[in-house]
C-alpha cells in the first residue's frame, strides 16, 4: 500500500474516532466543562464565569443538535449563574428545564427556586 494512502487512511480513522470521543460512555457530551469550571474555581472573575457559562450553552446546543440528553446539572448550573446575576425569571426557567429532564432533582430544584425568589443565592 502506498505510504500516502496508508497515512490518509490512518488520519481518516483517527479523525472519525476522535469525533466520537466527545461523547462519554454514558451518552453525555461534556465538551470543555472540566476546563472552564476549573478555570473559574481557580481564578474567579467575571471573565472566567462568562467563559464557563458559554461552555454550558455550547454543551446544551451540541447535545440538542446531536439528539443527546443534556448532562445532569447543566441546566441547574445555568440557573444558578443567572440567579447570581439577578436574572430571576431566566434562572427559574433553567431550573424548570433541569427538573423536567431529571425529575429526581425536583426537591433540590424547588429549594433553589425558593432561594432564587428570596434573593438568597
C-alpha atoms as a printed R data frame, in Angstrom:
    type eleno elety resid chain resno       x      y      z
1   ATOM     1    CA   UNK     A     1   0.000  0.000  0.000
2   ATOM     2    CA   UNK     A     2   1.328  3.429 -0.926
3   ATOM     3    CA   UNK     A     3   2.532  5.376  2.145
4   ATOM     4    CA   UNK     A     4   0.383  8.396  1.224
5   ATOM     5    CA   UNK     A     5  -2.752  6.246  1.068
6   ATOM     6    CA   UNK     A     6  -1.795  4.490  4.308
7   ATOM     7    CA   UNK     A     7  -1.220  7.837  6.029
8   ATOM     8    CA   UNK     A     8  -4.523  9.202  4.692
9   ATOM     9    CA   UNK     A     9  -6.394  6.113  5.856
10  ATOM    10    CA   UNK     A    10  -4.866  6.276  9.346
11  ATOM    11    CA   UNK     A    11  -5.648 10.005  9.532
12  ATOM    12    CA   UNK     A    12  -9.262  9.435  8.500
13  ATOM    13    CA   UNK     A    13  -9.741  6.694 11.108
14  ATOM    14    CA   UNK     A    14  -8.183  8.909 13.773
15  ATOM    15    CA   UNK     A    15 -10.454 11.830 12.882
16  ATOM    16    CA   UNK     A    16 -13.551  9.649 12.976
17  ATOM    17    CA   UNK     A    17 -12.612  8.146 16.334
18  ATOM    18    CA   UNK     A    18 -11.662 11.481 17.859
19  ATOM    19    CA   UNK     A    19 -15.055 12.870 16.838
20  ATOM    20    CA   UNK     A    20 -16.752 10.082 18.771
21  ATOM    21    CA   UNK     A    21 -14.631 10.663 21.856
22  ATOM    22    CA   UNK     A    22 -16.545 13.839 22.683
23  ATOM    23    CA   UNK     A    23 -19.475 11.781 23.994
24  ATOM    24    CA   UNK     A    24 -18.887  9.755 27.155
25  ATOM    25    CA   UNK     A    25 -19.841  6.114 27.573
26  ATOM    26    CA   UNK     A    26 -22.953  7.241 29.429
27  ATOM    27    CA   UNK     A    27 -24.064  9.108 26.310
28  ATOM    28    CA   UNK     A    28 -23.482 12.638 27.601
29  ATOM    29    CA   UNK     A    29 -21.498 15.338 25.865
30  ATOM    30    CA   UNK     A    30 -19.461 17.374 28.369
31  ATOM    31    CA   UNK     A    31 -17.396 19.458 25.948
32  ATOM    32    CA   UNK     A    32 -14.879 21.634 27.776
33  ATOM    33    CA   UNK     A    33 -16.861 21.664 31.031
34  ATOM    34    CA   UNK     A    34 -13.993 20.483 33.254
35  ATOM    35    CA   UNK     A    35 -11.551 23.010 31.884
36  ATOM    36    CA   UNK     A    36 -13.798 26.070 32.123
37  ATOM    37    CA   UNK     A    37 -15.157 25.090 35.555
38  ATOM    38    CA   UNK     A    38 -11.655 24.516 36.913
39  ATOM    39    CA   UNK     A    39 -10.513 27.829 35.465
40  ATOM    40    CA   UNK     A    40 -13.440 29.618 37.120
41  ATOM    41    CA   UNK     A    41 -12.802 27.959 40.505
42  ATOM    42    CA   UNK     A    42  -9.061 28.678 40.361
43  ATOM    43    CA   UNK     A    43  -9.449 32.237 39.039
44  ATOM    44    CA   UNK     A    44 -12.947 33.506 39.881
45  ATOM    45    CA   UNK     A    45 -13.758 36.517 37.767
46  ATOM    46    CA   UNK     A    46 -16.492 37.794 35.513
47  ATOM    47    CA   UNK     A    47 -14.427 36.678 32.515
48  ATOM    48    CA   UNK     A    48 -13.954 33.073 33.700
49  ATOM    49    CA   UNK     A    49 -17.607 32.861 34.775
50  ATOM    50    CA   UNK     A    50 -18.733 34.072 31.336
51  ATOM    51    CA   UNK     A    51 -16.409 31.601 29.625
52  ATOM    52    CA   UNK     A    52 -17.860 28.771 31.747
53  ATOM    53    CA   UNK     A    53 -21.440 29.879 31.037
54  ATOM    54    CA   UNK     A    54 -20.640 29.972 27.303
55  ATOM    55    CA   UNK     A    55 -19.358 26.396 27.549
56  ATOM    56    CA   UNK     A    56 -22.575 25.331 29.294
57  ATOM    57    CA   UNK     A    57 -24.595 26.838 26.437
58  ATOM    58    CA   UNK     A    58 -22.381 25.009 23.925
59  ATOM    59    CA   UNK     A    59 -22.988 21.723 25.747
60  ATOM    60    CA   UNK     A    60 -26.752 22.275 25.611
61  ATOM    61    CA   UNK     A    61 -26.621 23.273 21.948
62  ATOM    62    CA   UNK     A    62 -24.422 20.348 20.899
63  ATOM    63    CA   UNK     A    63 -26.487 17.851 22.903
64  ATOM    64    CA   UNK     A    64 -29.711 19.059 21.332
65  ATOM    65    CA   UNK     A    65 -28.277 19.061 17.807
66  ATOM    66    CA   UNK     A    66 -26.957 15.514 18.239
67  ATOM    67    CA   UNK     A    67 -30.177 14.336 19.886
68  ATOM    68    CA   UNK     A    68 -28.378 13.588 23.163
69  ATOM    69    CA   UNK     A    69 -29.743 14.133 26.644
70  ATOM    70    CA   UNK     A    70 -28.226 17.266 28.216
71  ATOM    71    CA   UNK     A    71 -25.946 16.105 31.051
72  ATOM    72    CA   UNK     A    72 -27.336 16.286 34.591
73  ATOM    73    CA   UNK     A    73 -26.784 19.587 36.347
74  ATOM    74    CA   UNK     A    74 -26.079 21.701 33.269
75  ATOM    75    CA   UNK     A    75 -29.451 23.496 33.282
76  ATOM    76    CA   UNK     A    76 -29.295 23.826 37.069
77  ATOM    77    CA   UNK     A    77 -25.854 25.387 36.868
78  ATOM    78    CA   UNK     A    78 -27.022 27.836 34.209
79  ATOM    79    CA   UNK     A    79 -29.958 28.670 36.506
80  ATOM    80    CA   UNK     A    80 -27.612 29.230 39.421
81  ATOM    81    CA   UNK     A    81 -25.400 31.536 37.361
82  ATOM    82    CA   UNK     A    82 -28.451 33.529 36.224
83  ATOM    83    CA   UNK     A    83 -29.691 33.736 39.834
84  ATOM    84    CA   UNK     A    84 -26.312 35.089 40.960
85  ATOM    85    CA   UNK     A    85 -26.586 37.727 38.240
86  ATOM    86    CA   UNK     A    86 -30.084 38.708 39.407
87  ATOM    87    CA   UNK     A    87 -31.952 37.309 36.400
88  ATOM    88    CA   UNK     A    88 -34.644 35.544 38.415
89  ATOM    89    CA   UNK     A    89 -37.004 34.566 35.573
90  ATOM    90    CA   UNK     A    90 -34.208 33.159 33.409
91  ATOM    91    CA   UNK     A    91 -32.866 31.348 36.452
92  ATOM    92    CA   UNK     A    92 -36.223 29.720 37.185
93  ATOM    93    CA   UNK     A    93 -36.657 28.732 33.528
94  ATOM    94    CA   UNK     A    94 -33.328 26.870 33.592
95  ATOM    95    CA   UNK     A    95 -34.210 25.242 36.925
96  ATOM    96    CA   UNK     A    96 -37.515 24.042 35.440
97  ATOM    97    CA   UNK     A    97 -35.681 22.559 32.448
98  ATOM    98    CA   UNK     A    98 -33.403 20.643 34.810
99  ATOM    99    CA   UNK     A    99 -36.366 19.377 36.807
100 ATOM   100    CA   UNK     A   100 -38.237 18.301 33.658
101 ATOM   101    CA   UNK     A   101 -35.219 16.429 32.311
102 ATOM   102    CA   UNK     A   102 -34.272 14.878 35.656
103 ATOM   103    CA   UNK     A   103 -37.426 14.534 37.804
104 ATOM   104    CA   UNK     A   104 -35.394 13.098 40.680
105 ATOM   105    CA   UNK     A   105 -33.817 16.542 41.087
106 ATOM   106    CA   UNK     A   106 -37.174 18.214 41.773
107 ATOM   107    CA   UNK     A   107 -36.854 18.619 45.593
108 ATOM   108    CA   UNK     A   108 -33.427 20.220 45.184
109 ATOM   109    CA   UNK     A   109 -34.582 22.382 42.270
110 ATOM   110    CA   UNK     A   110 -37.654 23.594 44.182
111 ATOM   111    CA   UNK     A   111 -35.365 24.696 47.016
112 ATOM   112    CA   UNK     A   112 -33.148 26.554 44.534
113 ATOM   113    CA   UNK     A   113 -36.211 28.262 43.046
114 ATOM   114    CA   UNK     A   114 -37.403 29.318 46.503
115 ATOM   115    CA   UNK     A   115 -33.947 30.700 47.323
116 ATOM   116    CA   UNK     A   116 -33.831 32.458 43.967
117 ATOM   117    CA   UNK     A   117 -37.163 34.142 44.634
118 ATOM   118    CA   UNK     A   118 -35.982 35.250 48.081
119 ATOM   119    CA   UNK     A   119 -32.754 36.540 46.560
120 ATOM   120    CA   UNK     A   120 -30.631 34.437 48.912
121 ATOM   121    CA   UNK     A   121 -28.368 32.886 46.272
